[in-house]
JSON list of C-alpha atoms in Angstrom, two decimals:
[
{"chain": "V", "resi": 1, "resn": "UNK", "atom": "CA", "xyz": [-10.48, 13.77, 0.88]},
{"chain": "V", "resi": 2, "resn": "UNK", "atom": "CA", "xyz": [-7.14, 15.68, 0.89]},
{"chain": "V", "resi": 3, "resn": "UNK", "atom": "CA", "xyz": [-4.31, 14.91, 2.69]},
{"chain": "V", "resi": 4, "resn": "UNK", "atom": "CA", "xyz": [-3.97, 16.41, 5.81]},
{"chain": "V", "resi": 5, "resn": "UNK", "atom": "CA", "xyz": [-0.94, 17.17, 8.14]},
{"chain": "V", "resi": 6, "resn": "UNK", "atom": "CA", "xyz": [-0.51, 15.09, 11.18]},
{"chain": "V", "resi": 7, "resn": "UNK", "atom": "CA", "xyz": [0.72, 17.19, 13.84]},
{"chain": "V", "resi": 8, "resn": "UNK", "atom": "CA", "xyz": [4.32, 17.75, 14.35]},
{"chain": "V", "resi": 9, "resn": "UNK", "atom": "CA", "xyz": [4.24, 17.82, 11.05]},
{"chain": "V", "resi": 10, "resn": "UNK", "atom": "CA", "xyz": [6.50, 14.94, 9.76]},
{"chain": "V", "resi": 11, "resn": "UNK", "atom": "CA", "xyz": [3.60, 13.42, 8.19]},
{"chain": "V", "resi": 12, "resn": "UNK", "atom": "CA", "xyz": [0.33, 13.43, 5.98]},
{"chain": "V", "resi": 13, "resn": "UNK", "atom": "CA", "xyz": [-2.51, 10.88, 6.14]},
{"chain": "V", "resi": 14, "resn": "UNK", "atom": "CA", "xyz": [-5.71, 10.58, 4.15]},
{"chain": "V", "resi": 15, "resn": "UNK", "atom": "CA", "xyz": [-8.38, 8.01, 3.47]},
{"chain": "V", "resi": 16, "resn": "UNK", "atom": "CA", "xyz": [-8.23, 7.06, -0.63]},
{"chain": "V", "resi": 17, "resn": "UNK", "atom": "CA", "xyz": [-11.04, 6.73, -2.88]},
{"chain": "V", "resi": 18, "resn": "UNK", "atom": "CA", "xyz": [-10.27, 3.01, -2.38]},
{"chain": "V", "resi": 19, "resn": "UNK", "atom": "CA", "xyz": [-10.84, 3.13, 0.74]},
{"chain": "V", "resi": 20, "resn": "UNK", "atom": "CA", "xyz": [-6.60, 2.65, 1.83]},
{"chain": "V", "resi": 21, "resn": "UNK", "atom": "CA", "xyz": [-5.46, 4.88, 5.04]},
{"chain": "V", "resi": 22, "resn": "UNK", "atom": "CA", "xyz": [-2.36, 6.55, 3.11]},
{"chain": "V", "resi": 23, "resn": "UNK", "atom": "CA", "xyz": [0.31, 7.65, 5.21]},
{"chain": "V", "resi": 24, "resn": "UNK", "atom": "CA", "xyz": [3.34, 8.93, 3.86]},
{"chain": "V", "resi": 25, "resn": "UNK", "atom": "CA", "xyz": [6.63, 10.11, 5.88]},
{"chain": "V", "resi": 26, "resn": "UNK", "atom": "CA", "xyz": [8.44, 12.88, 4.97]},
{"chain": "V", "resi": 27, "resn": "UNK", "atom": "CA", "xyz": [11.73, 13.00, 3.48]},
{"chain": "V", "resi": 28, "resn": "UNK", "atom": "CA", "xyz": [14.68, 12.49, 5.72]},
{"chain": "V", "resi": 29, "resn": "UNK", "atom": "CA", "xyz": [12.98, 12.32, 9.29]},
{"chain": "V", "resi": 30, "resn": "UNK", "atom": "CA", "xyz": [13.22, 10.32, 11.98]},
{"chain": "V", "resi": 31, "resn": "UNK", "atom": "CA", "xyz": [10.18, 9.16, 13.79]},
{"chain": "V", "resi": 32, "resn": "UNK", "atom": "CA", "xyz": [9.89, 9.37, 17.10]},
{"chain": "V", "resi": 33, "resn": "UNK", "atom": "CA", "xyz": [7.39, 8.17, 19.68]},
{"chain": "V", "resi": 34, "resn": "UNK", "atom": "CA", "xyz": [5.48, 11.60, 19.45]},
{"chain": "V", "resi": 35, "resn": "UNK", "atom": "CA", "xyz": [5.36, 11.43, 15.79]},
{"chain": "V", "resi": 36, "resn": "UNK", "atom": "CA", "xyz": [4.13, 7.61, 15.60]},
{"chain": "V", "resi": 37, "resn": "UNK", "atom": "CA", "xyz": [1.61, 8.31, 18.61]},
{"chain": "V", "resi": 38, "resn": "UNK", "atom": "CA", "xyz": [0.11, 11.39, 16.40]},
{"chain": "V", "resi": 39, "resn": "UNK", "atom": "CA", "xyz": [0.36, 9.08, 13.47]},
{"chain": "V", "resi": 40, "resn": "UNK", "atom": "CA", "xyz": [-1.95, 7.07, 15.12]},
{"chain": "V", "resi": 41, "resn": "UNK", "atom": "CA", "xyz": [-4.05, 8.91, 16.50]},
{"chain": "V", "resi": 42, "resn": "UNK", "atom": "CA", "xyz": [-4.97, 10.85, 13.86]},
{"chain": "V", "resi": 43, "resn": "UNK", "atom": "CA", "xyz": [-5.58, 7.42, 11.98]},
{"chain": "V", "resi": 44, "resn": "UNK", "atom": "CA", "xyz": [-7.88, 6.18, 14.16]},
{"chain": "V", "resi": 45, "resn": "UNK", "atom": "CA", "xyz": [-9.69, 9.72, 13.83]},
{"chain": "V", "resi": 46, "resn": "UNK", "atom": "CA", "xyz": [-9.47, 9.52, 9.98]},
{"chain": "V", "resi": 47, "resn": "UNK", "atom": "CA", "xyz": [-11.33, 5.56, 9.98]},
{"chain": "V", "resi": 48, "resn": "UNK", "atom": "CA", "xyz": [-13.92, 6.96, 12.23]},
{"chain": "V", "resi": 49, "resn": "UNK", "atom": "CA", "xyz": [-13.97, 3.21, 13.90]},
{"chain": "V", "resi": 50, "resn": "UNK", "atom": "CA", "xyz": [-14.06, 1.64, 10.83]},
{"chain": "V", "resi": 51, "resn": "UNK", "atom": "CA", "xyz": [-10.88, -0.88, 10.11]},
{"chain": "V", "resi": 52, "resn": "UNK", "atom": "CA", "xyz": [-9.04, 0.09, 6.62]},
{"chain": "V", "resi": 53, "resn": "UNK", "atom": "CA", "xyz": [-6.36, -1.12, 5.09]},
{"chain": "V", "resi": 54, "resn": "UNK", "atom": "CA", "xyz": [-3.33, 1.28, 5.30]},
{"chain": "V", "resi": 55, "resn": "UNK", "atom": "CA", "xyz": [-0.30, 1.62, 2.94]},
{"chain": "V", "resi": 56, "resn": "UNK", "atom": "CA", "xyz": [2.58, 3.52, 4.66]},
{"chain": "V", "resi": 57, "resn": "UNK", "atom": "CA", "xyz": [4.85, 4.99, 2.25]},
{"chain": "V", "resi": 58, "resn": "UNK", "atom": "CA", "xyz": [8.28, 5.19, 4.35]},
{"chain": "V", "resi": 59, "resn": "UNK", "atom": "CA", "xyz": [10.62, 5.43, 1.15]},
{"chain": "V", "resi": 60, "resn": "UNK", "atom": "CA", "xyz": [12.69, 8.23, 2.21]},
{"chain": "V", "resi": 61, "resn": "UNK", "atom": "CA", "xyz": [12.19, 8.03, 5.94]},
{"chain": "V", "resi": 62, "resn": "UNK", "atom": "CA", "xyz": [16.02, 8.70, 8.17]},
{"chain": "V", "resi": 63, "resn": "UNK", "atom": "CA", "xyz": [15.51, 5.78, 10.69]},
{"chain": "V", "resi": 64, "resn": "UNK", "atom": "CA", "xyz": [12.48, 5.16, 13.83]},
{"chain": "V", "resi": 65, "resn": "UNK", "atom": "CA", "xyz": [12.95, 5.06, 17.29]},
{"chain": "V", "resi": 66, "resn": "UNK", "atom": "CA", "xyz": [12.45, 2.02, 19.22]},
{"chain": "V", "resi": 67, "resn": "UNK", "atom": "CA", "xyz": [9.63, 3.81, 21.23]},
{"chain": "V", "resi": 68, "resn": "UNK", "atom": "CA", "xyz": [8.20, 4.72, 17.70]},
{"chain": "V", "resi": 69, "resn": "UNK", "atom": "CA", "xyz": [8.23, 1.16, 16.60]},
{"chain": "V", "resi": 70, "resn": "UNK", "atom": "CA", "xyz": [6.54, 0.42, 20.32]},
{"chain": "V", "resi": 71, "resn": "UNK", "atom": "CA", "xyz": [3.76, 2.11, 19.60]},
{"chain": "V", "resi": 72, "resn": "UNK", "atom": "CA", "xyz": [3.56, 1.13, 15.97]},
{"chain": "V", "resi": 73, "resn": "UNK", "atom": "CA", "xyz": [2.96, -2.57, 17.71]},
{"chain": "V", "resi": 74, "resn": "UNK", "atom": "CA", "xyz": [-0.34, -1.16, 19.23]},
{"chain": "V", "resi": 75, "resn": "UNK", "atom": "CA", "xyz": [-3.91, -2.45, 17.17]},
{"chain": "V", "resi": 76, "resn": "UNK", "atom": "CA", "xyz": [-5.34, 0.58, 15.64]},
{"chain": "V", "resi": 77, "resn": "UNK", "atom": "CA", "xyz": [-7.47, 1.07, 12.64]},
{"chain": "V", "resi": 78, "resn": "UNK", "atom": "CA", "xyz": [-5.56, -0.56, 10.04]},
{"chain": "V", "resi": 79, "resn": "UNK", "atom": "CA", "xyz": [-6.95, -3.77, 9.42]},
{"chain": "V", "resi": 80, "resn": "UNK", "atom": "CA", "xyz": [-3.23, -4.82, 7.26]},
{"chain": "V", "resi": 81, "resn": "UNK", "atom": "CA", "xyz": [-0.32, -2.66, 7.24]},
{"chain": "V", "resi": 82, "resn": "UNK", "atom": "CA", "xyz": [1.80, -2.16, 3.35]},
{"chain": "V", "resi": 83, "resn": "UNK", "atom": "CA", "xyz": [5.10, -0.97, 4.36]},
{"chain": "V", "resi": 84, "resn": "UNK", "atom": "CA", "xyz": [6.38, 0.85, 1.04]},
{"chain": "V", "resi": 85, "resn": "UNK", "atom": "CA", "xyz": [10.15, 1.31, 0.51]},
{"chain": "V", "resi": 86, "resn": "UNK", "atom": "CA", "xyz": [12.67, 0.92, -2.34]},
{"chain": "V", "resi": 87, "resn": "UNK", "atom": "CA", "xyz": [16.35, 1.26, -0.58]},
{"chain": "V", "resi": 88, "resn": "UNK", "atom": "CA", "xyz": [18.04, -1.43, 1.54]},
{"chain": "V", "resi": 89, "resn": "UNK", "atom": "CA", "xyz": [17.73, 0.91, 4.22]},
{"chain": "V", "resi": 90, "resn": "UNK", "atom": "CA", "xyz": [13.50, 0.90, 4.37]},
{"chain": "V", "resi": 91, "resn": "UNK", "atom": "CA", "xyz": [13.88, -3.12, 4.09]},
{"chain": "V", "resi": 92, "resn": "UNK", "atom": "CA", "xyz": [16.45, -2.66, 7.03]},
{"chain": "V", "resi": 93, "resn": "UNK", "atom": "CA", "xyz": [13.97, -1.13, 8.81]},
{"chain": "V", "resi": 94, "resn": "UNK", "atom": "CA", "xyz": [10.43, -2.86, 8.48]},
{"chain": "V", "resi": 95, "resn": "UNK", "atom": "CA", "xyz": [12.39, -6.01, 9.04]},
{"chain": "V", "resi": 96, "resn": "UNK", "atom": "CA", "xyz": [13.55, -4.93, 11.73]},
{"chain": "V", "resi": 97, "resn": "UNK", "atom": "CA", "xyz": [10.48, -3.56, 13.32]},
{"chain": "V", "resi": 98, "resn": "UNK", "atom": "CA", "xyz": [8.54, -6.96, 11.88]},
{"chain": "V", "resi": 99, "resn": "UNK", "atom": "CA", "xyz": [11.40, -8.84, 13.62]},
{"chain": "V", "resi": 100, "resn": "UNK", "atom": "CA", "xyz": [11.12, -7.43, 16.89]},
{"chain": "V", "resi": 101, "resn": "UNK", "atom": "CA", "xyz": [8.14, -5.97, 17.21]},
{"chain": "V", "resi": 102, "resn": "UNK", "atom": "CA", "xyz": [4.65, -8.40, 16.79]},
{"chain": "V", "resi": 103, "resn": "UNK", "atom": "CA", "xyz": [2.38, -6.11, 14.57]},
{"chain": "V", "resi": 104, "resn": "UNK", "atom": "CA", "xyz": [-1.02, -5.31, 15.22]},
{"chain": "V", "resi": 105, "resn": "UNK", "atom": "CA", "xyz": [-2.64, -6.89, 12.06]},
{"chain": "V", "resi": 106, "resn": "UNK", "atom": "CA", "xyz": [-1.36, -8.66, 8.80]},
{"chain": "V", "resi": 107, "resn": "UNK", "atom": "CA", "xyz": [2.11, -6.49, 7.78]},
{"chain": "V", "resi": 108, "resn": "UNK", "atom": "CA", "xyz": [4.31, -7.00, 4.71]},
{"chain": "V", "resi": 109, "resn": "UNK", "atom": "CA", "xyz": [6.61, -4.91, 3.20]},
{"chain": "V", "resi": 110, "resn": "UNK", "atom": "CA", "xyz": [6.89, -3.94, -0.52]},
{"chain": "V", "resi": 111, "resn": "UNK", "atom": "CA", "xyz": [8.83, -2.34, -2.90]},
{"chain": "V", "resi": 112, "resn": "UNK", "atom": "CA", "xyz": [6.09, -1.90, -5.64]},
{"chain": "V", "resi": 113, "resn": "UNK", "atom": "CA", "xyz": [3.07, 0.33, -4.54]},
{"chain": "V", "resi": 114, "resn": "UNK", "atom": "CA", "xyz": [0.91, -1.62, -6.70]},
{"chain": "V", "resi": 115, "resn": "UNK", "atom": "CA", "xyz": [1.63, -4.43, -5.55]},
{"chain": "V", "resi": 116, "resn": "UNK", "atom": "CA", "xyz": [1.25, -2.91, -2.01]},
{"chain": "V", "resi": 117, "resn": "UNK", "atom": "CA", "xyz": [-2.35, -1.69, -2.85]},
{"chain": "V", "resi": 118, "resn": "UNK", "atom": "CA", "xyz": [-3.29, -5.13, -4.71]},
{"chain": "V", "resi": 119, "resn": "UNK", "atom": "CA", "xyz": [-2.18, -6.88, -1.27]},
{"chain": "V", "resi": 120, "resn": "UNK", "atom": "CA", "xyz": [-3.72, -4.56, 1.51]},
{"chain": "V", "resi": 121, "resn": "UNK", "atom": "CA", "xyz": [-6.88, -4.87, -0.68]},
{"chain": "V", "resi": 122, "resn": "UNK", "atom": "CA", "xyz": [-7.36, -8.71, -0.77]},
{"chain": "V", "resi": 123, "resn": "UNK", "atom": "CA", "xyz": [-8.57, -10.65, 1.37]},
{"chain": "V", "resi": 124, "resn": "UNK", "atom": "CA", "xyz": [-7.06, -13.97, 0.61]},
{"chain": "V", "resi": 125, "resn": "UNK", "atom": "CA", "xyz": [-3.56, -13.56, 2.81]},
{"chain": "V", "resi": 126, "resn": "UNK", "atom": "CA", "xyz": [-4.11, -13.10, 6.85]},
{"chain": "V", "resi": 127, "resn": "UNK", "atom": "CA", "xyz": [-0.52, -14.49, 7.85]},
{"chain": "V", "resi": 128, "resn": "UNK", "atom": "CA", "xyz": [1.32, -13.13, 10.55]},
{"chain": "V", "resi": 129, "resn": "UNK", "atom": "CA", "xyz": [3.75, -10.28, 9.01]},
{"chain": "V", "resi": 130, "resn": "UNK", "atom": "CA", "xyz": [6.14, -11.14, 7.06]},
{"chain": "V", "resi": 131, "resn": "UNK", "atom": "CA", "xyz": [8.69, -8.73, 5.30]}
]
C-alpha cells in the first residue's frame, strides 16, 4: 500500500509489506498537537484494530510541542514504537519525550533503520522505553 498523506499534511504513513506502520515527518516541521492527533488517528485507521509495530522516521523533524508529545503518550495501534534519527538534535528529542513522557508501548530510539526494523520486529525485548 502507498503512502498516504496525513492531513495537515506534515506527514505520510503506510502499512509495509512487513507489516511496520511507517511514519515519516517531513523535513523541517514542527509538530504540533493537531499534527500528532492526525498522526494518530490516521494510524489507528491504517491497523484497522490490529496492533503493528511502527518505525517513525523523525530525522529531519524542527522540534514537537509538548502537547504533541502529550498525545504521543496515548496507547494507539503501535504495539513498539522505533524512533529513527541521526543528529544530536532527534536524540535530544526522543529522549526527551521518553524522559518525560511514559510511552504507550515498548519505545527505543535508533540511529540505524535496520536496526530499527530488526528491533520493532522481535519479540524478545518488552522493556519500558529506553532511548
Amino acid at each position: 500500500m502507498p503512502a498516504r498523506r496525513i492531513d495537515g499534511g506534515k506527514a505520510t504513513l503506510e502499512l509495509l509489506p512487513n507489516g511496520v506502520l511507517h511514519l515519516e515527518w517531513d523535513r523541517d516541521c514542527t509538530i504540533t498537537t493537531t499534527d500528532a492527533e492526525a498522526a494518530m488517528a490516521a494510524v489507528d485507521v491504517l491497523a484497522a484494530g490490529q496492533a503493528h509495530p511502527m518505525l517513525v522516521d523523525m530525522e529531519t523533524t524542527r522540534t514537537v510541542t509538548r502537547g504533541a508529545r502529550s498525545v504521543f503518550a496515548i496507547p494507539c495501534s503501535a504495539s513498539r514504537i522505533a524512533l529513527l534519527g541521526s543528529s544530536p538534535v532527534d536524540r535530544m528529542i526522543a529522549n526527551f519525550f521518553l524522559g518525560v513522557n511514559s510511552p504507550p508501548c515498548p519505545t527505543r530510539f535508533f540511529t540505524s533503520r535496520p536496526l530499527a526494523v530488526a528491533w520493532l520486529q522481535s519479540a524478545a525485548d518488552e522493556h519500558p522505553a529506553t532511548a
